[in-house]
Coordinates of C-alpha atoms in Angstrom, one line a residue:
X1 CA 12.7 -15.5 -7.3
X2 CA 10.5 -18.1 -5.7
X3 CA 9.6 -21.4 -7.4
X4 CA 5.9 -22.0 -8.0
X5 CA 4.5 -25.0 -6.2
X6 CA 0.9 -24.8 -7.7
X7 CA -1.0 -23.2 -10.5
X8 CA -1.9 -20.1 -8.4
X9 CA 1.7 -19.4 -7.6
X10 CA 2.6 -19.8 -11.3
X11 CA -0.1 -17.4 -12.5
X12 CA 1.0 -14.9 -9.9
X13 CA 4.7 -15.1 -11.1
X14 CA 3.5 -15.0 -14.8
X15 CA 1.5 -11.9 -14.1
X16 CA 4.4 -10.1 -12.4
X17 CA 6.6 -11.0 -15.3
X18 CA 4.1 -9.9 -17.9
X19 CA 3.0 -6.6 -16.3
X20 CA 6.0 -5.7 -14.2
X21 CA 4.0 -5.6 -11.0
X22 CA 0.6 -6.8 -9.7
X23 CA -1.9 -5.5 -7.3
X24 CA -3.3 -7.8 -4.7
X25 CA -6.7 -7.0 -3.3
X26 CA -7.4 -8.6 0.1
X27 CA -11.0 -8.9 1.1
X28 CA -11.4 -9.3 4.9
X29 CA -12.8 -12.4 6.5
X30 CA -15.0 -10.1 8.6
X31 CA -15.8 -6.8 6.9
X32 CA -17.3 -5.5 10.1
X33 CA -14.0 -5.6 12.0
X34 CA -11.3 -5.7 9.3
X35 CA -10.7 -3.4 6.3
X36 CA -10.1 -4.3 2.7
X37 CA -6.6 -3.5 1.5
X38 CA -4.5 -3.5 -1.6
X39 CA -0.7 -4.0 -2.0
X40 CA 1.8 -4.3 -4.7
X41 CA 4.3 -6.9 -5.7
X42 CA 7.1 -6.4 -8.2
X43 CA 7.6 -2.6 -8.1
X44 CA 10.9 -2.9 -6.2
X45 CA 12.3 -5.4 -8.7
X46 CA 10.9 -3.6 -11.8
X47 CA 11.6 0.1 -11.0
X48 CA 13.7 0.0 -7.9
X49 CA 11.3 1.8 -5.6
X50 CA 9.2 0.7 -2.6
X51 CA 6.2 -1.6 -2.8
X52 CA 3.0 0.0 -1.6
X53 CA 0.1 -0.9 0.8
X54 CA -3.2 1.0 1.2
X55 CA -6.2 0.3 3.3
X56 CA -9.9 1.1 3.2
X57 CA -10.5 1.8 -0.5
X58 CA -13.0 0.1 -2.9
X59 CA -11.5 -2.6 -5.2
X60 CA -11.5 -0.2 -8.2
X61 CA -10.0 2.8 -6.4
X62 CA -7.4 0.9 -4.5
X63 CA -6.3 -1.0 -7.7
X64 CA -6.1 2.3 -9.6
X65 CA -4.1 4.0 -6.8
X66 CA -1.5 1.2 -6.6
X67 CA -1.1 1.0 -10.4
X68 CA -0.9 4.8 -10.6
X69 CA 1.8 4.9 -8.0
X70 CA 3.8 2.2 -9.9
X71 CA 3.2 3.8 -13.3
X72 CA 4.3 7.2 -12.1
X73 CA 7.5 5.7 -10.6
X74 CA 8.2 3.8 -13.9
X75 CA 7.8 7.2 -15.7
X76 CA 10.5 8.7 -13.5
X77 CA 8.5 10.4 -10.8
X78 CA 9.7 10.0 -7.2
X79 CA 7.7 10.3 -4.0
X80 CA 9.3 11.6 -0.8
X81 CA 7.9 10.0 2.3
X82 CA 5.8 12.4 4.4
X83 CA 4.9 14.7 1.6
X84 CA 1.5 15.2 0.1
X85 CA 0.7 14.1 -3.4
X86 CA -2.3 14.7 -5.7
X87 CA -3.9 12.6 -8.4
X88 CA -4.4 9.4 -6.7
X89 CA -7.9 9.6 -5.0
X90 CA -10.1 12.3 -6.5
X91 CA -9.3 15.7 -5.1
X92 CA -7.7 14.4 -1.9
X93 CA -4.0 14.4 -1.3
X94 CA -2.3 11.2 -0.1
X95 CA 0.9 10.8 2.0
X96 CA 3.3 7.9 1.6
X97 CA 4.9 6.8 4.9
X98 CA 8.1 4.8 5.3
X99 CA 9.7 3.1 8.3
X100 CA 6.7 0.8 8.8
X101 CA 6.6 -1.8 11.5
X102 CA 8.1 -4.7 9.6
X103 CA 6.2 -7.5 11.4
X104 CA 2.9 -5.7 10.7
X105 CA 3.8 -5.0 7.1
X106 CA 4.9 -8.6 6.4
X107 CA 1.7 -9.9 8.0
X108 CA -0.2 -8.1 5.3
X109 CA 2.1 -8.4 2.3
X110 CA 2.3 -12.1 2.2
X111 CA 2.6 -12.7 -1.5
X112 CA 5.2 -9.9 -1.8
X113 CA 7.2 -11.4 1.0
X114 CA 7.1 -14.8 -0.8
X115 CA 8.0 -13.2 -4.1
X116 CA 11.2 -11.7 -2.6
X117 CA 12.1 -15.0 -1.0
X118 CA 11.5 -13.6 2.5
X119 CA 14.4 -11.1 2.0
X120 CA 13.9 -7.5 3.0
X121 CA 12.2 -5.1 0.6
X122 CA 11.1 -1.5 1.0
X123 CA 7.4 -0.7 1.4
X124 CA 5.4 2.4 2.0
X125 CA 1.9 2.9 3.3
X126 CA -0.3 5.2 1.5
X127 CA -2.2 7.2 4.1
X128 CA -5.5 8.8 3.2
X129 CA -7.3 11.8 4.8
X130 CA -10.7 11.6 6.4
X131 CA -13.1 12.1 3.5
X132 CA -15.4 14.2 5.7
X133 CA -12.8 16.9 6.4
X134 CA -9.5 16.2 4.8
X135 CA -7.6 15.6 8.1
X136 CA -4.9 13.0 8.3
X137 CA -4.8 10.5 11.2
X138 CA -2.3 12.6 13.2
X139 CA -4.2 15.8 12.7
X140 CA -6.9 17.2 15.0
X141 CA -10.4 16.4 13.7
X142 CA -9.6 13.0 12.2
X143 CA -12.6 10.8 13.2
X144 CA -11.9 7.9 15.4
X145 CA -14.0 5.5 13.3
X146 CA -11.6 6.1 10.4
X147 CA -8.9 4.2 12.3
X148 CA -10.9 1.0 11.8
X149 CA -10.8 1.3 8.0
X150 CA -7.2 2.5 7.8
X151 CA -4.9 0.9 10.4
X152 CA -1.5 2.5 10.5
X153 CA 1.6 0.3 10.2
X154 CA 3.8 2.9 11.8
X155 CA 3.8 4.8 15.1
X156 CA 1.5 7.8 14.7
X157 CA 3.7 9.7 17.2
X158 CA 6.1 10.3 14.3
X159 CA 3.7 12.9 13.0
X160 CA 1.9 14.2 16.1
X161 CA 4.3 17.2 16.5
X162 CA 3.9 18.3 12.9

């Protein structure tokens, strides 16, 4: 566990201790070129399952999704990478993807990396379908502009043949 060097660090550690995990909401410096994203910290330590990152959702929906993921894990549910799951974003399914590019993941999950003392921890990306048609990024019909709001931290080629 890291040592807090300032009040913000201490509040972060206190919140993880109090709630079991926290959700970080990252607002982009330039909303025209970068998406907002949410990620967890503490899930791996508290319930022994992967942390989570998700891009392109509003603050409220992203916060709900990450908390719902953690709460369902804490209640004993498991999520198999690559499978579709309901109950996270309206009527749309989501897919949790593993084997992320570690450098890209750590670039985004800075507080989580710090929390685990820069030691490896598992993380999944929650991938959302195109809201206009329900297609996932590797499916025909997924709109190109959706890639800007949901960058993928894994090679899309893993899913192209499915």
